[in-house]
XYZ file of C-alpha atoms in Angstrom:
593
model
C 2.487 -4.816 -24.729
C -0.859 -5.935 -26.667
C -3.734 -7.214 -24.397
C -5.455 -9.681 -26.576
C -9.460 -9.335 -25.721
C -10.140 -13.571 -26.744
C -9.885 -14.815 -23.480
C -10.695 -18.091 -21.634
C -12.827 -18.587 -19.375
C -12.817 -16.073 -16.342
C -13.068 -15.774 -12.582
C -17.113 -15.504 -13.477
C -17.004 -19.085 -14.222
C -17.196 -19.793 -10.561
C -13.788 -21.038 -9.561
C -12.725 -17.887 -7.819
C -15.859 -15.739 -7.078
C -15.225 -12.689 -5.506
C -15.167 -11.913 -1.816
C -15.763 -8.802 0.410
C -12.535 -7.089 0.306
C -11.617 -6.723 4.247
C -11.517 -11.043 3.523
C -8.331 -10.921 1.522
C -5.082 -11.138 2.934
C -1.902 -9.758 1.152
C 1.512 -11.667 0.877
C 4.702 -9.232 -0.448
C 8.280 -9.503 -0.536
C 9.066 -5.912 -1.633
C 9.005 -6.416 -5.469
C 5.692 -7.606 -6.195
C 2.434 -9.070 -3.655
C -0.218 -11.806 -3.948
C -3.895 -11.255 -3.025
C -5.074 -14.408 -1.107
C -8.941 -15.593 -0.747
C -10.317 -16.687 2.436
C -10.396 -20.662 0.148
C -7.329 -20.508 0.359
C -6.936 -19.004 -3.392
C -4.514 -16.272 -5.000
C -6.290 -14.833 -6.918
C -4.010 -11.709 -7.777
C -0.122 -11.678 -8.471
C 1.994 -9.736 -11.046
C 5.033 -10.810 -12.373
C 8.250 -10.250 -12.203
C 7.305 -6.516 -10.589
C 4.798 -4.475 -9.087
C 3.713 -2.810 -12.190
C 4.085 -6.050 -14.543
C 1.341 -7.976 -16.166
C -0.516 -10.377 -13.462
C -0.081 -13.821 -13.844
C -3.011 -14.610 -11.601
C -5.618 -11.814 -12.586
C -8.645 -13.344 -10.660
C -9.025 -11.204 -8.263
C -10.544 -8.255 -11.305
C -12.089 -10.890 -13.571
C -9.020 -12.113 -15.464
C -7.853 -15.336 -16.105
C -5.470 -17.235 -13.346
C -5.642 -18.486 -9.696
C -3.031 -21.080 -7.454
C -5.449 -23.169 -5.517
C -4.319 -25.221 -2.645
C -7.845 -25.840 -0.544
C -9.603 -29.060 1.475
C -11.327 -31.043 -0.605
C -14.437 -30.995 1.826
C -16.423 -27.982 0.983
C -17.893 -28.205 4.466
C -15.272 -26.020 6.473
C -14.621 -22.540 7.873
C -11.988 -20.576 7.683
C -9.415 -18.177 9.155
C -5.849 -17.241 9.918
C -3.607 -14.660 11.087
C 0.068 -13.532 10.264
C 3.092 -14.798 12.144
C 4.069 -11.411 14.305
C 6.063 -8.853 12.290
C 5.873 -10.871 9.184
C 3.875 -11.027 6.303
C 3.806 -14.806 6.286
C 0.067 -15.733 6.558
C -0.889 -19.224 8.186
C -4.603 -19.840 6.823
C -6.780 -22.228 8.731
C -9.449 -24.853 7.650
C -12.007 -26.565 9.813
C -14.049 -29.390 8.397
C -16.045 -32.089 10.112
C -13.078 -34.083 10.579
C -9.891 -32.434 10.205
C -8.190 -29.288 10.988
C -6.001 -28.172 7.848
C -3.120 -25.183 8.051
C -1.760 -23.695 5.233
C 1.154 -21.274 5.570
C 1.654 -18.980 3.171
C 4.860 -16.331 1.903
C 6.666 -14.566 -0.654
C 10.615 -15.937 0.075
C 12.526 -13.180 1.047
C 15.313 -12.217 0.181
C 13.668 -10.629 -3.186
C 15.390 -10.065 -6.400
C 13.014 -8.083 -8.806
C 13.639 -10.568 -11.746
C 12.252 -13.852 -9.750
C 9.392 -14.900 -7.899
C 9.579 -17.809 -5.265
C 5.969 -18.473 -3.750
C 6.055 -20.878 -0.618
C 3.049 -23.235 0.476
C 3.016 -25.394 3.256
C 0.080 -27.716 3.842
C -0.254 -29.052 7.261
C -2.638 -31.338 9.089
C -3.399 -30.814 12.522
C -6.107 -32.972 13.016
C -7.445 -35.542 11.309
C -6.429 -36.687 7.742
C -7.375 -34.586 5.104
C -7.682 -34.884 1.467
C -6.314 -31.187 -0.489
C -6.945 -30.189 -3.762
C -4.473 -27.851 -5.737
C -5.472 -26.070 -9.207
C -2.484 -23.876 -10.420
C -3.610 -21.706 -13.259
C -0.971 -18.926 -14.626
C -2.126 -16.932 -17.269
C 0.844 -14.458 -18.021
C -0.621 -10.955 -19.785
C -3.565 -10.427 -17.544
C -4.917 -13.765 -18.717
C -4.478 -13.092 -22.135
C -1.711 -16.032 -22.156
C -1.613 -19.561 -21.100
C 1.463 -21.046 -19.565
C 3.257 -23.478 -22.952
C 5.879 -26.257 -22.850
C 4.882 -27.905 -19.574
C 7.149 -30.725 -18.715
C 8.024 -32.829 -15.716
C 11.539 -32.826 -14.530
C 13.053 -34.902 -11.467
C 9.838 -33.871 -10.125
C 9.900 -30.677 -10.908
C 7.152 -28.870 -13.644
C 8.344 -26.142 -15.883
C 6.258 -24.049 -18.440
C 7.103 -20.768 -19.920
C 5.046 -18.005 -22.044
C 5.385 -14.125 -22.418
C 9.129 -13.686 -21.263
C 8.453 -15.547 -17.851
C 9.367 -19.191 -16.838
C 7.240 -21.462 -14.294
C 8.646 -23.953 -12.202
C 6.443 -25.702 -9.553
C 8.274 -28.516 -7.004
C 6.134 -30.544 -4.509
C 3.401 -32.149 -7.101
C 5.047 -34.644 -9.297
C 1.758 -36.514 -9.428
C -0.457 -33.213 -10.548
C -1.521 -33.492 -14.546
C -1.395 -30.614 -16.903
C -4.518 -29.902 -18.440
C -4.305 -27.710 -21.595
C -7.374 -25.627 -21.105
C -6.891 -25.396 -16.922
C -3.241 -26.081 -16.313
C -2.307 -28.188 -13.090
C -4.653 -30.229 -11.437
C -3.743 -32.709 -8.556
C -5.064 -34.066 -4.801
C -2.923 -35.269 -2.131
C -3.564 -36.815 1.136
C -2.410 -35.686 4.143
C -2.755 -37.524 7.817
C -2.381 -36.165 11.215
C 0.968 -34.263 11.827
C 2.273 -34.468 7.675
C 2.843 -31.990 5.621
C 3.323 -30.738 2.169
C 5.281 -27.954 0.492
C 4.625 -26.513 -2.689
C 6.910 -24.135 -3.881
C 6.403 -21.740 -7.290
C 8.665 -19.541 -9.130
C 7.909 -17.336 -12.071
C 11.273 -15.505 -13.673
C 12.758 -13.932 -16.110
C 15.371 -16.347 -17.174
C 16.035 -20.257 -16.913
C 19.001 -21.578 -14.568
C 17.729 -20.853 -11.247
C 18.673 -22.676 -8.060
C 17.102 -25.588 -7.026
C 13.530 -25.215 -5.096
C 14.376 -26.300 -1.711
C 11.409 -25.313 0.600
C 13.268 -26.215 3.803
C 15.977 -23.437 2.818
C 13.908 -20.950 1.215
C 11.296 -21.150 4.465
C 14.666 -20.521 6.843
C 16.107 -17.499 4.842
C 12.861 -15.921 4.599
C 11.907 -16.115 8.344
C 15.669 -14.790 8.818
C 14.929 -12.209 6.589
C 11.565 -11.248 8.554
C 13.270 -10.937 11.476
C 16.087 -8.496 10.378
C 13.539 -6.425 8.596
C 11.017 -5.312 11.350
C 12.378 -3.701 14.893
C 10.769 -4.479 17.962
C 7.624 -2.344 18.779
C 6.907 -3.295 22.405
C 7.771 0.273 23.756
C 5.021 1.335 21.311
C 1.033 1.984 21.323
C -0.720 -1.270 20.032
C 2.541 -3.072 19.910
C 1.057 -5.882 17.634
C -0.396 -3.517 15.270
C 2.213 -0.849 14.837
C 4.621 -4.113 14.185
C 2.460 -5.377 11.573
C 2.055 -2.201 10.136
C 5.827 -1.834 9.880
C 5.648 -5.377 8.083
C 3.299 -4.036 5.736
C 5.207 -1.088 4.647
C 8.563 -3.472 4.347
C 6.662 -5.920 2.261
C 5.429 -2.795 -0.425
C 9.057 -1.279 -0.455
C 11.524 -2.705 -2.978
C 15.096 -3.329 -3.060
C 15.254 -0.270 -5.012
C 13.712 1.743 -2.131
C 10.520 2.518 -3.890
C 7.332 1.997 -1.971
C 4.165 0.786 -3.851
C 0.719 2.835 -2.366
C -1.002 -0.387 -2.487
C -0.876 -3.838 -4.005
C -3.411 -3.827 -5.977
C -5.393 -2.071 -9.042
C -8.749 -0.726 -10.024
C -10.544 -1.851 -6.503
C -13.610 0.674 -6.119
C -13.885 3.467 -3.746
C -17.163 3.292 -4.063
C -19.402 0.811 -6.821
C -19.369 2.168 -10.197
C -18.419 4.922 -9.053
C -15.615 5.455 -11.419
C -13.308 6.067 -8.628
C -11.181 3.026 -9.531
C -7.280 3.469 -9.788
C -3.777 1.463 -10.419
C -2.105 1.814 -7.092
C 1.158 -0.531 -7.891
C 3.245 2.725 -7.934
C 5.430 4.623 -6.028
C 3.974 7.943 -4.626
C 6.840 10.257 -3.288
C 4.437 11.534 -0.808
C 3.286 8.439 0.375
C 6.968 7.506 0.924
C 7.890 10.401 3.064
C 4.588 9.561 4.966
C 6.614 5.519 5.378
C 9.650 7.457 6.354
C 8.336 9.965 8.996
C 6.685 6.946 10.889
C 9.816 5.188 10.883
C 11.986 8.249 11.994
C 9.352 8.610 14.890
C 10.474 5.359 16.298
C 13.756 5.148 15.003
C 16.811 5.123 12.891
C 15.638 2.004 10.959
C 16.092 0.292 7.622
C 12.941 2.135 6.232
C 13.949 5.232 6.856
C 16.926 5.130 4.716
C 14.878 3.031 1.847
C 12.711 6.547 1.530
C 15.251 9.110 1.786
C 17.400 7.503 -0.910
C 14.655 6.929 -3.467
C 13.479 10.342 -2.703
C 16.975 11.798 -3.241
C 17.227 10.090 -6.271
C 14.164 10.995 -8.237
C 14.560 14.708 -7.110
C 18.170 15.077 -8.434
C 17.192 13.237 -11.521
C 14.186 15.129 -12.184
C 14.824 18.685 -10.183
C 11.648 20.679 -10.863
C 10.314 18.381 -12.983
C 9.976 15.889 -10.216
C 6.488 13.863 -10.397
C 4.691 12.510 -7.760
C 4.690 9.342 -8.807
C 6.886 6.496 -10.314
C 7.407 2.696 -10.579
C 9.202 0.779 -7.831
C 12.107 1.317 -10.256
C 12.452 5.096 -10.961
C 10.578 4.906 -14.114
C 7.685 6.930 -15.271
C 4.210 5.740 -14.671
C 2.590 4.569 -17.494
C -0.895 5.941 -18.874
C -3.900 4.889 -17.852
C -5.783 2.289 -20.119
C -8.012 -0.525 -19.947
C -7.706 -4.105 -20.272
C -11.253 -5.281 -21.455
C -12.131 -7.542 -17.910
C -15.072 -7.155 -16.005
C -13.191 -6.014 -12.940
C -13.718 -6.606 -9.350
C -17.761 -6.159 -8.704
C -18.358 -1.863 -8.866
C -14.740 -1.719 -9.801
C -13.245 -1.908 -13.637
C -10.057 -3.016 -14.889
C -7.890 0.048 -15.229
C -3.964 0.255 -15.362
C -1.558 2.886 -15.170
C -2.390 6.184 -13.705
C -2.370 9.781 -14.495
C -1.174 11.348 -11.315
C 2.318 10.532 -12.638
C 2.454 13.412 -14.597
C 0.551 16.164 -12.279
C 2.370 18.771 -10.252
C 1.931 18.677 -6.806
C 3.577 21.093 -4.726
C 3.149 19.098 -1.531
C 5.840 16.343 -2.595
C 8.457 18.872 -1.970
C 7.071 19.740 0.945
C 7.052 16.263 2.769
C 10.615 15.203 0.931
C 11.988 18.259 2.755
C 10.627 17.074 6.285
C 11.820 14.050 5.284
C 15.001 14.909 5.064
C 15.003 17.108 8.292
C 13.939 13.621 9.726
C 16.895 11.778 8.512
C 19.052 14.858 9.494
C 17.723 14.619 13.212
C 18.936 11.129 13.422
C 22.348 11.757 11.683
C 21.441 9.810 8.593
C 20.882 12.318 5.834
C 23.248 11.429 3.449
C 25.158 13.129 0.592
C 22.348 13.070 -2.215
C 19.498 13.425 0.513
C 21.597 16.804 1.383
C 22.055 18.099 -2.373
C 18.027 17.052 -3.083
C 17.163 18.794 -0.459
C 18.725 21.874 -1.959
C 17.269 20.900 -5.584
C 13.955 20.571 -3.546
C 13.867 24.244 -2.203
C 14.907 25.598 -5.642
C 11.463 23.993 -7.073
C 9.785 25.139 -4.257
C 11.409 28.801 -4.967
C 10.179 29.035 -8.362
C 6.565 26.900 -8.183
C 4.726 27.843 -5.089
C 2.551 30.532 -6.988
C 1.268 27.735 -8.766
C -1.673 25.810 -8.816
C -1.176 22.441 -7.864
C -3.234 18.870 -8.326
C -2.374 18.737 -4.477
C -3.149 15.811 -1.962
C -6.320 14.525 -3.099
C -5.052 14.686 -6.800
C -7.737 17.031 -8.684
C -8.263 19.741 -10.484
C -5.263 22.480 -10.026
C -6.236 24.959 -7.553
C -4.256 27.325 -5.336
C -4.715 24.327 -2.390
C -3.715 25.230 1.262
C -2.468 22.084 2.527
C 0.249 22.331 -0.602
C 1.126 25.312 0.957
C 1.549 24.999 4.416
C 3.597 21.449 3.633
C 6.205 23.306 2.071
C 6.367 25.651 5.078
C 6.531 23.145 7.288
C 9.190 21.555 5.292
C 11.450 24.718 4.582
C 11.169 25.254 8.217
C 12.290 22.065 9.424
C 15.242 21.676 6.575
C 16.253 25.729 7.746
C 17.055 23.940 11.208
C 19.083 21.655 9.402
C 21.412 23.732 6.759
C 24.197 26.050 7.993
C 24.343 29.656 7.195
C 23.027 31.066 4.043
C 20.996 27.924 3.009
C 19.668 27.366 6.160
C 18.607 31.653 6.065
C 17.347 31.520 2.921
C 14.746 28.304 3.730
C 13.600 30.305 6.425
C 12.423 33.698 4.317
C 11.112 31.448 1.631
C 9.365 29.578 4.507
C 7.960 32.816 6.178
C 7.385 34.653 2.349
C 5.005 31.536 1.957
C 2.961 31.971 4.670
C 2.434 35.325 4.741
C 0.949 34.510 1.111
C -0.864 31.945 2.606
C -2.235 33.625 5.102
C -3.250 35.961 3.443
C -5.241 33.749 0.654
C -6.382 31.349 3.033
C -7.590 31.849 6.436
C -11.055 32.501 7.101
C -11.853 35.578 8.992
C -13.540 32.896 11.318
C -9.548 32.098 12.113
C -9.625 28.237 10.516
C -7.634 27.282 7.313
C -9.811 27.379 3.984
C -9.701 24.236 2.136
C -8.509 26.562 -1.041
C -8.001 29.983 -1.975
C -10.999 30.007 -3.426
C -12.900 27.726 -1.064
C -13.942 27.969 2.395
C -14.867 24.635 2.821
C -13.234 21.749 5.529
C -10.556 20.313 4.644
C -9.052 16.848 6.416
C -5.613 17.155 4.381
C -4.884 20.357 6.607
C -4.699 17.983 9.532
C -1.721 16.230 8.334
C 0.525 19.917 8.264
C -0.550 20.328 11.754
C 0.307 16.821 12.900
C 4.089 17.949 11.529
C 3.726 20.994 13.604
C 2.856 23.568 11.271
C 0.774 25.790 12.010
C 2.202 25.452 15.464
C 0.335 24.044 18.674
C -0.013 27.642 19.820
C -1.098 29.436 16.336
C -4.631 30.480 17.250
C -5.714 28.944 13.456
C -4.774 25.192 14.558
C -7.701 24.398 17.461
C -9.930 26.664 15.335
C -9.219 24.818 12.033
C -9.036 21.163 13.750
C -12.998 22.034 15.499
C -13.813 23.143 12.271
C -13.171 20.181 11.051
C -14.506 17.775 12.928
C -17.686 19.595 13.219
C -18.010 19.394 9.131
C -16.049 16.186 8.932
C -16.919 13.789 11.038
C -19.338 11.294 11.856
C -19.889 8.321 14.052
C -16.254 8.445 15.196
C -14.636 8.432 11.690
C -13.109 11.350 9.450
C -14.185 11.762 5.823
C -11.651 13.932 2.977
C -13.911 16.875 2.528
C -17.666 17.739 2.102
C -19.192 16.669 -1.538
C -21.729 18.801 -2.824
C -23.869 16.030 -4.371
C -24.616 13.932 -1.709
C -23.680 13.632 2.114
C -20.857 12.248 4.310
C -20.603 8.591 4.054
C -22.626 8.334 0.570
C -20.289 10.659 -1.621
C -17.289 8.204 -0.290
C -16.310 5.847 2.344
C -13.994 7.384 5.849
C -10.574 8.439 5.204
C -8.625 6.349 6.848
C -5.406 8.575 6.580
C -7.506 11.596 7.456
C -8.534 9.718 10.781
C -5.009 8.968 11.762
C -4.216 12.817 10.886
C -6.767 13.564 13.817
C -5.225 11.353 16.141
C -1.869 12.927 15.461
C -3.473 16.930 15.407
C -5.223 16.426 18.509
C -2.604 14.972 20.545
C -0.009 17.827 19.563
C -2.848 20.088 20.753
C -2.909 18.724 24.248
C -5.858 16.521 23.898
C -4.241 13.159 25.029
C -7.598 11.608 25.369
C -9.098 12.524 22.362
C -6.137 11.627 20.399
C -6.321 7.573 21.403
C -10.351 8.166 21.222
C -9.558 9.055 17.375
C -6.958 6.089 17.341
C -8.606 3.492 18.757
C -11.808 4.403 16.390
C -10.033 4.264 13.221
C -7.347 1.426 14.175
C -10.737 -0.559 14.243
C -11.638 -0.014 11.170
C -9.729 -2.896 9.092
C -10.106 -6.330 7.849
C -9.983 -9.861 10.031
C -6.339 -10.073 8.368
C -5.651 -6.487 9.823
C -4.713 -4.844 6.910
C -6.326 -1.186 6.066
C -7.761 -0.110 2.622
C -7.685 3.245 1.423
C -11.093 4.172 2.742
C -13.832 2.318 5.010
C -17.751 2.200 4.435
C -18.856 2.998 8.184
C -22.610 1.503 7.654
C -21.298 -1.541 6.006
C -18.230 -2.065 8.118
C -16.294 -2.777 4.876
C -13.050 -1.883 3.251
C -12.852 0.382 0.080
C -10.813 0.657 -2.299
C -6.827 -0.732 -3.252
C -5.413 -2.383 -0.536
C -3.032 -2.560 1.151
C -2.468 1.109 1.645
C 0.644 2.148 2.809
C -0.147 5.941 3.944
C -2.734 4.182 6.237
C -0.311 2.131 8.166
C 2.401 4.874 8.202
C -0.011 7.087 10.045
C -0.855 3.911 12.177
C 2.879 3.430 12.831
C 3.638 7.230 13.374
C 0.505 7.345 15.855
C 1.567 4.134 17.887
C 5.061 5.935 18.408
C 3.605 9.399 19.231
C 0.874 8.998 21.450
C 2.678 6.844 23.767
C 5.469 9.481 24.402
C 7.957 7.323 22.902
C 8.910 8.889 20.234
C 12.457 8.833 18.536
C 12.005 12.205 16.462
C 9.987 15.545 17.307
C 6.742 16.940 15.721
């Protein structure tokens, strides 16, 4: 579609300014997720899908907020999420009132309509609440037309979607700045708002009292107890988190969010509202190391499907949906501050070896708990055929850059072929096993140091973090005299102040080329303990565990000096590895290394 560049006025206008990132919180229902501001703002919310046009484009300098917020600018704030949900219940102090406002995406999902829920409640005091709802369909190249009032209901439409809001008959529409109302609110009352953008007219009625029942229901199906776990509370919400990015049709979105900086102005600024493959088979290892759960199943059969649709061909990336990821462009807003205002992404048409790799061990995973089904079976077959035939190949590999013959690429598919020979009878079962050990020899050859650790590359001798993830899987094995080598190596070149970084950058030093790798520091966790260092491992754990936001929710990356979050957030891979660590390193784990 056409992004317009006459706009109204902006988030720069002062009704939203931006906030440090570890201060947002995230609400998601599997199809799409809303960005909320410690005011009480969302400021960031696409609609109908992941990868459609925001409606509330805030957050990156766009047009479009829902406001619901104490009228006395003399407060603090804060808030926390109900246990293994992702309903968020924001809190407001002010001089003479205490304000809660709970927050969620109404679950069930469908991917063609949006239900957002609000409840304002006074705890103390009586309080007088403001609400400014702004939808500005297209980025905020659109304003919401047609607004009418309706047995108390408003509707608008524009650009495909339609806009119902219940709970503020006496709000006025203001052409230039949509809905505007105040309420009052004593001690004990409360007030729900409830919003819906969709694709079509004729939905059911907006009852909050229903919708709030069948989403806590929902909540409670969707995330297993973690008690027997490491940092019970965490790994749960971490499960919560990678429920809330996965969609109905099993595709899990990296992160919620697009073109937040890795570093400012850095150019490192990319649309995360996709589904990696990779980052999917990271959700469904953690899962399959504490159990047979829903999640598990979501990954293997979106896996299965984009393999046998695409064989060789398979990309590494796709929309919630199957589709192909769109190309990257621009969208002419000033973006979130050091960030820009990208869109699509170009890793969806790299080849990277490693996704066949990590759909293979996958797979195994599923096998292990008698849940590989039909498709996962023949995809796995379709996945060692492109492994067959590509492995000589340069790859974009884990960090997505230039093609090069990487080792991690290599060693994933060996650990994969491996895992999925334990699994297949007879001949197939043989034949991943040669390929597996025809590999390695290669690799071996190419890439380990005479030192005895891993190169980063075949033509680079450098440290490498990604390597740490292979031997977290098991491969190289525990007792391979490369794996405490390569993991000292590493941590000697790659670590600082308790925290992991990728790799080293030749233009400037740890911490200043790029923030911690959150993933990487995980990894660690996971390496060490499989090497026998039980201590180190929660050392490593406990460090990087630490580093996320007051809502609890990791970013890609994490400024050490500056204790702040970088980059799109939530990322998934981040809490997998959280989850995958909380099961391992207490010895409770469903599925082996």
């Amino acid at each position: 579609m056409e992004h317009r560049t006459e706009r109204t006025p902006k988030a720069s206008n002062g009704l939203c300014p931006p906030w440090a990132l570890r201060d947002y919180a995230v609400l998601a229902d599997g199809e799409r997720g809303a960005l909320v501001d410690p005011e009480g703002r969302i400021v960031w919310l696409c609609a109908p899908r992941w990868h459609s046009d925001a409606v509330f484009s805030a957050l990156i300098g766009g047009g479009g907020y829902f406001a619901v917020e104490p009228a006395d600018r003399w407060h603090v704030w804060g808030g926390a999420y109900e246990d293994g949900t992702l309903i968020r219940v924001s809190r407001w102090v002010t001089a003479d009132c205490v304000v809660e406002c709970r927050d969620a995406l109404a679950m069930p999902a469908s991917p063609d309509r949006l239900v957002l829920l609000r409840r304002m409640r006074v705890r103390k005091g009586e309080a007088r609440l403001r609400m400014r709802l702004d939808a500005r369909p297209g980025f905020g190249a659109h304003r919401m037309r047609r607004p009418r009032l309706e047995d108390g209901v408003w509707t608008a439409e524009a650009e495909g979607l339609y806009l119902r809001l219940a709970g503020a008959p006496g709000a006025s529409w203001e052409p230039e700045e949509g809905l505007r109302g105040e309420f009052r609110l004593r001690e004990g009352e409360q007030r729900d708002l409830v919003l819906e953008f969709a694709t079509a007219r004729g939905n059911p009625r907006l009852d909050a009292g229903e919708l709030w029942r069948a989403t806590e229901r929902t909540w409670d199906d969707a995330v297993p107890d973690c008690s027997g776990l490491v940092a019970p509370r965490d790994a749960r919400h971490a499960y919560a988190v990678l429920r809330g990015l996965t969609s109905s049709a099993g595709g899990m979105v990296a992160a919620a969010t697009t073109s937040l900086p890795e570093r400012a102005n850095a150019g490192r600024n990319y649309d995360y509202r996709f589904a990696w493959l990779r980052d999917q088979c990271y959700a469904g290892l953690a899962v399959a190391a504490h159990g047979p759960h829903q999640l598990l199943d979501s990954a293997v059969r979106f896996t299965a499907e984009r393999i046998l649709a695409d064989g060789e061909r398979t990309r590494p990336a796709y929309t919630v949906s199957g589709d192909p990821v769109p190309a990257e462009h621009t969208l002419d807003l000033p973006g979130y501050p050091g960030g820009s205002d990208r869109i699509g992404n170009h890793a969806g048409r790299q080849f990277q070896l490693d996704t066949f790799g990590e759909a293979l061990q996958l797979f195994a995973a599923a096998a292990h708990h008698d849940c590989l089904t039909k498709d996962a079976e023949r995809a796995a077959v379709v996945a060692v055929d492109a492994v067959e035939r590509n492995w000589r190949r340069d790859d974009a590999g884990l960090w997505e850059l230039e093609d090069r013959w990487w080792t991690h690429s290599r060693l994933c598919v060996v650990g994969g072929l491996r895992r999925m020979g334990a699994v297949f009878p007879g001949a197939h079962g043989r034949r991943c096993a040669e390929l597996a050990e025809t590999i390695h020899a290669e690799t071996r050859r190419r890439c380990l140091h005479p030192d005895g650790h891993w190169r980063r590359a075949a033509d680079d001798d450098g440290p490498e973090a990604a390597l740490l993830v292979t031997m977290a899987r098991g491969w190289p094995a525990a007792d391979d005299p490369s794996s405490p080598v390569t993991r000292t190596f590493i941590e000697e070149r790659l670590a600082r102040d308790g925290y992991l970084y990728r790799f080293d950058h030749p233009e400037a030093p740890l911490g200043e080329a790029e923030g911690a790798f959150l993933l990487c520091g995980f990894a660690m966790a996971l390496a060490t303990h499989r090497l026998g260092d039980h201590v180190g491992a929660f050392r490593w754990f406990e460090r990087t565990r630490a580093a996320c936001g007051p809502s609890g929710l990791f970013a890609e990356e994490y400024d050490v000096r500056q204790r702040q979050l970088r980059g799109n957030a939530p990322q998934a891979f981040v809490h997998a590895l959280l989850l995958e660590c909380a099961a391992r390193l207490g010895g409770s784990s469903a599925a082996p290394y």
